Coordinates of C-alpha atoms in Angstrom, one line a residue:
Chain A
M1 CA 0.0 -0.1 0.1
A2 CA 1.2 3.5 -0.7
A3 CA 0.4 4.9 2.7
A4 CA 2.5 7.8 3.9
R5 CA 2.7 6.5 7.4
P6 CA 2.8 2.7 8.4
A7 CA -0.7 1.1 8.6
R8 CA -2.5 0.9 11.8
A9 CA -5.0 -2.0 10.8
R10 CA -5.5 -4.1 7.8
A11 CA -9.0 -5.4 6.6
L12 CA -9.7 -8.0 4.2
L13 CA -13.4 -8.0 2.7
Q14 CA -15.1 -11.0 1.2
Q15 CA -18.7 -11.2 0.1
S16 CA -20.7 -14.1 1.1
V17 CA -23.6 -16.2 0.0
S18 CA -23.7 -17.8 3.5
A19 CA -21.0 -18.1 6.0
R20 CA -20.8 -19.7 9.4
L21 CA -18.0 -19.1 11.9
Q22 CA -17.4 -20.8 15.2
V23 CA -17.6 -18.7 18.3
R24 CA -17.0 -21.0 20.9
P25 CA -14.6 -24.0 20.4
P26 CA -16.1 -27.5 21.6
E27 CA -15.3 -28.3 25.2
R28 CA -15.7 -30.8 27.8
G29 CA -19.4 -31.2 28.1
S30 CA -20.5 -28.7 25.6
E31 CA -20.4 -28.5 22.0
A32 CA -19.0 -25.8 19.7
Q33 CA -21.1 -22.7 19.0
W34 CA -21.7 -21.1 15.9
V35 CA -23.0 -17.7 14.7
E36 CA -26.2 -18.3 12.9
V37 CA -28.4 -16.0 10.7
T38 CA -31.7 -17.3 9.5
N39 CA -33.8 -15.6 6.6
A40 CA -36.1 -17.1 4.3
T41 CA -36.0 -13.6 2.4
A42 CA -32.4 -14.5 1.5
L43 CA -32.9 -17.9 0.5
A44 CA -35.3 -16.9 -1.6
G45 CA -33.3 -14.3 -3.3
G46 CA -31.5 -16.6 -5.5
L47 CA -27.8 -16.7 -6.4
S48 CA -28.0 -14.1 -9.1
C49 CA -26.4 -11.6 -7.0
R50 CA -23.1 -11.4 -4.7
L51 CA -24.8 -9.6 -1.8
C52 CA -28.6 -9.7 -1.3
L53 CA -31.3 -8.5 0.9
L54 CA -30.4 -9.8 4.7
C55 CA -33.0 -9.3 7.3
G56 CA -32.8 -12.5 9.7
S57 CA -33.1 -13.4 13.3
V58 CA -30.0 -14.0 14.8
K59 CA -29.2 -16.9 17.2
L60 CA -26.3 -19.2 18.6
E61 CA -26.8 -22.7 17.3
K62 CA -24.6 -25.8 16.9
K63 CA -24.4 -25.0 13.1
G64 CA -24.8 -21.3 12.7
Q65 CA -24.7 -19.3 9.6
I66 CA -24.8 -15.8 8.4
Q67 CA -26.2 -15.4 4.8
R68 CA -25.7 -12.8 2.3
G69 CA -23.3 -10.8 4.0
L70 CA -20.3 -9.0 4.1
V71 CA -17.1 -10.9 6.0
I72 CA -14.5 -8.6 7.3
Y73 CA -11.2 -10.0 8.3
I74 CA -9.6 -7.6 10.8
C75 CA -5.9 -7.0 12.0
F76 CA -4.2 -4.4 14.1
F77 CA -0.6 -3.6 14.0
K78 CA 1.4 -1.6 16.7
G79 CA 0.8 2.0 17.1
A80 CA -3.0 1.5 16.6
D81 CA -3.1 1.4 20.6
E82 CA -2.4 5.0 21.2
D83 CA -5.3 5.6 23.0
L84 CA -3.6 4.8 26.0
V85 CA -2.1 8.2 25.7
P86 CA -5.0 10.6 26.6
K87 CA -3.8 13.3 23.7
I88 CA -4.0 10.6 21.4
V89 CA -7.4 9.3 22.2
I90 CA -9.3 11.3 19.8
L91 CA -6.9 10.7 16.8
T92 CA -7.6 7.0 17.2
L93 CA -11.3 7.4 17.7
I94 CA -11.3 9.4 14.5
L95 CA -9.0 6.8 12.8
F96 CA -11.4 4.1 13.9
L97 CA -14.6 6.0 12.8
F98 CA -13.0 6.3 9.3
A99 CA -12.0 3.0 8.9
V100 CA -15.6 1.7 10.0
D101 CA -17.1 4.5 7.7
T102 CA -15.1 3.1 4.7
L103 CA -15.5 -0.4 5.3
L104 CA -19.6 0.0 5.9
N105 CA -19.9 2.5 3.1
V106 CA -17.7 1.3 0.3
K107 CA -19.7 0.2 -2.8
L108 CA -18.6 -3.6 -3.0
S109 CA -22.1 -5.2 -2.6
E110 CA -24.0 -6.1 -5.7
S111 CA -27.7 -5.8 -5.6
E112 CA -30.4 -7.4 -7.1
N113 CA -30.4 -5.1 -10.1
G114 CA -26.6 -5.6 -10.4
E115 CA -25.5 -2.2 -9.1
F116 CA -23.0 -2.1 -6.6
V117 CA -23.9 -0.5 -3.0
S118 CA -22.8 -0.5 0.2
V119 CA -23.4 -3.2 2.8
L120 CA -25.5 -0.8 4.6
D121 CA -27.3 0.2 1.6
L122 CA -28.6 -3.3 0.7
P123 CA -28.8 -3.7 3.9
G124 CA -26.7 -6.7 4.4
D125 CA -25.3 -8.5 7.5
I126 CA -21.6 -8.2 8.7
L127 CA -19.4 -10.7 10.0
I128 CA -16.2 -9.9 11.6
I129 CA -13.4 -12.1 12.1
P130 CA -10.1 -11.1 14.1
Q131 CA -7.2 -12.4 11.9
A132 CA -3.9 -11.7 13.1
T133 CA -2.4 -13.7 10.8
L134 CA -2.9 -10.9 8.4
G135 CA -0.1 -9.1 9.7
G136 CA 2.5 -11.7 9.1
K137 CA 5.6 -11.1 6.8
P138 CA 7.8 -13.7 5.4
K139 CA 11.2 -14.2 6.9
G140 CA 12.8 -16.9 5.0
R141 CA 10.5 -20.0 5.0
K142 CA 8.7 -18.5 8.1
M143 CA 6.2 -16.0 8.8
Q144 CA 6.7 -13.4 11.4
Y145 CA 4.2 -11.3 13.1
H146 CA 6.4 -8.5 14.6
S147 CA 4.2 -5.7 13.5
N148 CA 1.3 -7.1 15.1
I149 CA -0.2 -5.2 18.2
E150 CA 0.0 -6.9 21.7
K151 CA -2.6 -9.5 22.1
E152 CA -4.3 -7.6 25.0
K153 CA -4.1 -4.3 23.2
G154 CA -5.6 -6.0 20.1
L155 CA -8.4 -7.5 22.1
E156 CA -9.5 -3.9 23.3
L157 CA -9.2 -2.6 19.9
Y158 CA -11.1 -5.5 18.2
S159 CA -14.2 -4.9 20.9
Q160 CA -14.0 -1.1 20.0
F161 CA -14.3 -2.0 16.4
V162 CA -17.0 -4.2 16.8
T163 CA -18.7 -2.0 19.0
L164 CA -18.3 0.9 16.3
C165 CA -19.6 -1.4 13.6
E166 CA -22.6 -2.0 15.6
K167 CA -23.5 1.6 16.4
E168 CA -22.9 2.6 12.9
L169 CA -25.5 -0.3 11.9
A170 CA -27.8 1.0 14.8
A171 CA -27.9 4.4 13.6
N172 CA -28.9 3.3 10.0
A173 CA -32.7 3.4 9.7
K174 CA -32.8 1.0 6.8
C175 CA -30.5 -1.5 8.7
M176 CA -32.5 -1.2 11.8
E177 CA -35.8 -2.0 9.9
A178 CA -34.4 -4.8 8.0
G179 CA -33.3 -6.1 11.6
V180 CA -29.4 -6.6 10.2
L181 CA -26.8 -7.1 12.8
V182 CA -23.0 -7.3 13.1
K183 CA -21.8 -11.0 13.9
H184 CA -18.4 -11.4 15.2
G185 CA -15.9 -14.2 16.1
T186 CA -14.2 -14.5 19.3
Y187 CA -10.7 -12.6 19.6
G188 CA -7.9 -15.3 20.4
N189 CA -9.8 -18.5 19.0
R190 CA -9.3 -20.2 15.9
Q191 CA -11.5 -18.9 13.6
V192 CA -13.2 -22.1 12.1
L193 CA -15.1 -20.6 9.2
K194 CA -17.2 -21.9 6.4
L195 CA -17.8 -19.5 3.5
D196 CA -20.0 -20.0 0.4
T197 CA -19.7 -17.3 -2.2
N198 CA -20.8 -16.4 -5.4
G199 CA -17.5 -14.8 -6.0
P200 CA -15.6 -13.9 -2.7
Y201 CA -14.6 -10.6 -4.6
T202 CA -11.9 -10.0 -2.1
H203 CA -10.5 -6.5 -1.3
L204 CA -7.8 -5.5 1.0
I205 CA -8.2 -2.0 2.6
E206 CA -5.5 -0.3 5.4
F207 CA -6.0 2.2 7.6
Chain B
M1 CA 4.0 -3.3 3.3
A2 CA 7.4 -2.1 3.6
A3 CA 8.6 -2.9 0.1
A4 CA 11.3 -0.5 -1.3
R5 CA 9.8 -0.5 -4.7
P6 CA 5.9 -0.9 -5.5
A7 CA 4.4 -4.5 -5.4
R8 CA 4.4 -6.3 -8.8
A9 CA 2.0 -9.1 -7.4
R10 CA -0.4 -9.7 -4.2
A11 CA -1.2 -13.0 -3.2
L12 CA -3.5 -14.0 -0.4
L13 CA -3.1 -17.3 1.1
Q14 CA -6.2 -19.3 3.0
Q15 CA -5.8 -22.8 4.3
S16 CA -8.9 -25.3 3.6
V17 CA -10.4 -28.4 4.8
S18 CA -12.3 -28.3 1.3
A19 CA -12.6 -26.1 -1.4
R20 CA -14.7 -26.2 -4.5
L21 CA -14.1 -23.5 -7.2
Q22 CA -16.5 -23.1 -10.4
V23 CA -14.1 -23.1 -13.3
R24 CA -16.5 -22.7 -15.9
P25 CA -19.8 -20.8 -15.5
P26 CA -23.3 -22.4 -16.5
E27 CA -24.1 -21.8 -20.2
R28 CA -27.0 -22.9 -22.3
G29 CA -27.2 -26.4 -22.7
S30 CA -24.1 -27.2 -20.2
E31 CA -24.0 -27.0 -16.5
A32 CA -21.2 -25.0 -14.5
Q33 CA -18.0 -27.1 -14.1
W34 CA -16.1 -27.3 -10.7
V35 CA -12.6 -28.4 -9.8
E36 CA -12.7 -31.4 -7.7
V37 CA -10.2 -33.4 -5.6
T38 CA -11.5 -36.5 -4.0
N39 CA -9.4 -38.2 -1.6
A40 CA -10.4 -40.6 1.2
T41 CA -6.9 -40.5 3.0
A42 CA -7.7 -36.8 3.8
L43 CA -11.4 -37.4 4.9
A44 CA -9.8 -39.9 7.3
G45 CA -7.6 -37.2 8.5
G46 CA -9.9 -36.0 11.0
L47 CA -10.4 -32.4 11.3
S48 CA -7.4 -31.9 14.2
C49 CA -4.8 -30.1 11.7
R50 CA -5.7 -27.2 9.4
L51 CA -3.9 -28.8 6.6
C52 CA -3.4 -32.5 6.3
L53 CA -2.4 -35.1 4.0
L54 CA -3.7 -34.8 0.5
C55 CA -3.0 -37.2 -2.2
G56 CA -6.2 -37.5 -4.5
S57 CA -7.2 -38.2 -7.9
V58 CA -8.4 -34.9 -9.7
K59 CA -11.5 -34.6 -12.0
L60 CA -13.9 -32.1 -13.4
E61 CA -17.5 -32.6 -11.9
K62 CA -20.6 -30.6 -11.6
K63 CA -19.7 -30.3 -7.9
G64 CA -16.0 -30.2 -7.5
Q65 CA -13.8 -29.6 -4.6
I66 CA -10.3 -29.5 -3.4
Q67 CA -9.8 -31.1 0.1
R68 CA -7.2 -30.1 2.8
G69 CA -5.4 -27.5 0.8
L70 CA -3.8 -24.2 0.3
V71 CA -5.6 -21.5 -1.6
I72 CA -3.6 -18.9 -3.2
Y73 CA -5.6 -15.8 -4.3
I74 CA -3.3 -13.9 -6.7
C75 CA -3.3 -10.2 -8.3
F76 CA -1.0 -8.8 -10.6
F77 CA -0.1 -5.1 -10.7
K78 CA 1.3 -2.9 -13.5
G79 CA 4.8 -3.3 -14.1
A80 CA 4.5 -7.1 -13.6
D81 CA 4.4 -7.5 -17.5
E82 CA 8.1 -6.4 -18.0
D83 CA 8.9 -9.7 -19.6
L84 CA 7.9 -7.8 -22.8
V85 CA 11.1 -6.0 -23.0
P86 CA 13.7 -8.8 -23.6
K87 CA 16.3 -7.5 -21.1
I88 CA 14.1 -7.5 -18.4
V89 CA 12.7 -11.2 -19.2
I90 CA 15.4 -12.7 -16.8
L91 CA 14.3 -10.4 -13.7
T92 CA 11.0 -11.4 -14.2
L93 CA 11.4 -14.8 -14.3
I94 CA 13.5 -14.6 -11.0
L95 CA 10.8 -12.8 -9.5
F96 CA 8.2 -15.3 -10.6
L97 CA 10.2 -18.1 -9.4
F98 CA 10.8 -16.3 -6.0
A99 CA 7.4 -15.6 -5.8
V100 CA 6.2 -19.2 -6.4
D101 CA 9.3 -20.8 -4.3
T102 CA 8.1 -18.7 -1.3
L103 CA 4.3 -19.4 -1.3
L104 CA 4.8 -23.2 -1.8
N105 CA 7.7 -23.3 0.7
V106 CA 6.5 -20.8 3.5
K107 CA 5.6 -22.8 6.7
L108 CA 1.8 -22.5 7.1
S109 CA 0.4 -25.7 6.7
E110 CA 0.0 -27.5 10.1
S111 CA 0.8 -31.2 9.9
E112 CA -1.0 -33.7 11.9
N113 CA 1.4 -33.8 14.8
G114 CA 0.7 -30.0 14.9
E115 CA 3.9 -28.9 13.3
F116 CA 4.1 -26.1 10.5
V117 CA 5.3 -27.3 7.4
S118 CA 5.2 -26.2 3.7
V119 CA 2.4 -27.3 1.6
L120 CA 5.1 -29.3 -0.5
D121 CA 6.4 -30.9 2.6
L122 CA 3.0 -32.0 3.7
P123 CA 2.1 -32.7 0.7
G124 CA -0.9 -30.7 0.0
D125 CA -3.0 -29.7 -3.1
I126 CA -3.2 -26.1 -4.3
L127 CA -6.0 -24.3 -5.8
I128 CA -5.0 -20.8 -7.5
I129 CA -7.7 -18.4 -7.7
P130 CA -7.2 -15.2 -10.1
Q131 CA -8.5 -12.3 -7.9
A132 CA -8.0 -9.0 -9.4
T133 CA -10.0 -7.1 -6.9
L134 CA -7.4 -7.5 -4.5
G135 CA -5.6 -4.7 -6.3
G136 CA -8.3 -2.1 -5.6
K137 CA -7.9 0.7 -3.6
P138 CA -10.6 2.9 -1.7
K139 CA -11.5 6.3 -3.5
G140 CA -14.3 7.8 -1.6
R141 CA -17.1 5.0 -1.6
K142 CA -15.7 3.3 -4.5
M143 CA -12.8 0.9 -5.2
Q144 CA -10.3 1.9 -8.1
Y145 CA -8.2 -0.7 -9.8
H146 CA -5.5 1.6 -11.4
S147 CA -2.8 -0.2 -10.3
N148 CA -4.1 -3.4 -11.8
I149 CA -2.5 -4.7 -14.9
E150 CA -4.1 -4.7 -18.2
K151 CA -6.4 -8.0 -18.6
E152 CA -4.4 -9.4 -21.6
K153 CA -1.2 -9.1 -19.7
G154 CA -2.6 -10.3 -16.7
L155 CA -3.9 -13.5 -18.2
E156 CA -0.4 -14.2 -19.5
L157 CA 1.3 -13.6 -16.2
Y158 CA -1.3 -15.8 -14.5
S159 CA -0.8 -18.6 -17.1
Q160 CA 2.9 -18.6 -16.4
F161 CA 2.4 -18.3 -12.7
V162 CA 0.0 -21.5 -12.7
T163 CA 2.7 -23.3 -14.8
L164 CA 5.4 -22.4 -12.7
C165 CA 3.5 -23.8 -9.5
E166 CA 2.8 -27.0 -11.5
K167 CA 6.5 -27.4 -12.4
E168 CA 7.6 -26.9 -8.7
L169 CA 5.3 -29.5 -7.6
A170 CA 6.2 -31.9 -10.6
A171 CA 10.1 -31.3 -9.4
N172 CA 9.1 -32.4 -5.9
A173 CA 9.2 -36.3 -5.3
K174 CA 7.1 -36.3 -2.3
C175 CA 4.4 -34.3 -4.2
M176 CA 4.5 -36.6 -7.3
E177 CA 4.5 -39.7 -5.2
A178 CA 1.5 -38.5 -3.2
G179 CA -0.4 -37.5 -6.5
V180 CA -1.0 -34.3 -5.5
L181 CA -2.0 -31.2 -8.0
V182 CA -2.2 -27.7 -8.6
K183 CA -5.9 -26.8 -9.5
H184 CA -6.6 -23.3 -10.8
G185 CA -9.5 -21.1 -11.5
T186 CA -10.5 -19.4 -14.9
Y187 CA -8.9 -15.8 -15.5
G188 CA -11.8 -13.4 -16.2
N189 CA -14.3 -15.5 -14.9
R190 CA -16.4 -14.9 -11.8
Q191 CA -14.6 -17.0 -9.1
V192 CA -17.3 -18.8 -7.4
L193 CA -15.8 -20.3 -4.2
K194 CA -16.9 -22.4 -1.6
L195 CA -14.6 -22.8 1.3
D196 CA -14.5 -24.9 4.4
T197 CA -11.7 -24.0 6.8
N198 CA -10.6 -25.2 10.0
G199 CA -9.2 -21.8 10.6
P200 CA -8.6 -19.8 7.3
Y201 CA -5.3 -18.6 8.7
T202 CA -4.9 -16.0 5.9
H203 CA -1.7 -14.5 5.2
L204 CA -0.9 -11.7 2.7
I205 CA 2.3 -11.7 0.8
E206 CA 3.5 -9.3 -1.9
F207 CA 6.5 -9.5 -4.4

């Protein structure tokens, strides 16, 4: 990327026809839990569009899935945690607001009439996946993650990022009316993902 | 990325438990075709590793899939086509050899005993997906692809890239013995993908 300063965060976007993400791994006495969005409207929408109308009820089940949505893989780099310095709080907040605003408003979602609109304008559901491996750099035959933020700070930023996405959706009348929600993976867990696309249409955006 | 020169290519790597890619869209009188790898060994390997042994027969079917493999999304930028200038042919070839060597030898594949090894060392199957959208940059609410290589040149480089991957696998005794192969999407088509992961473990590598 041709950014003038090092990136604070790297986001990867893929479109989904349906997606299931494990939010809790299986443990003794309990099975794995998955995020699910069920929606008859989406199912009836056919496969002709990459991202179609989604207005579903959300529940946790053994085999959960999000349908017709935007999948955001997110990774934070060192330097993104400067909210620990009070003076920088506002700058970090502005960065975050800009990042969320860009991700949710960029026109990557194909509507039923073939136009590209934002996931908010569809409106479509959003699945956020913490993906620290996105910050890796090859060094010989191994990957190194020296640019990644420390785990505890990363968790804090990840939580803030999810909250901001939820707020942006909550402030959008069309999304609220349609009942779409932000779903997200569990920071630190292995992100067991099942993704079905009509073209992943993969994009990379750094902030 | 902290590269001293602009990147010539961007590759995204994801691990798969199984993957199916449409290599020909449905047309009048013919159904869509998908890449498939079937392998009883892989199926018996369980879900405990992100990338396990794959040694399957490859065939084209209506519902094809690659199992236990490495998915490489690839995008080429302007400047990667300098093989049109004879003097630069060798440099481009070196870049390509380096890129393929890195992608196939980086230790991102989790073996059955939990060690990370290269996809060649597993050995595992490889699915290459042309993904021009990876070269997009946000401009306001739209994505622009001004850095992407022209389509015809991109097709040429994509074909070379696939061929080099095939050659590297063919030169690897372990891979040949196991019968693993490189499968790839069709340049220019919508890449309809169905991906099942035990953790996509997403990495970005630029060259």
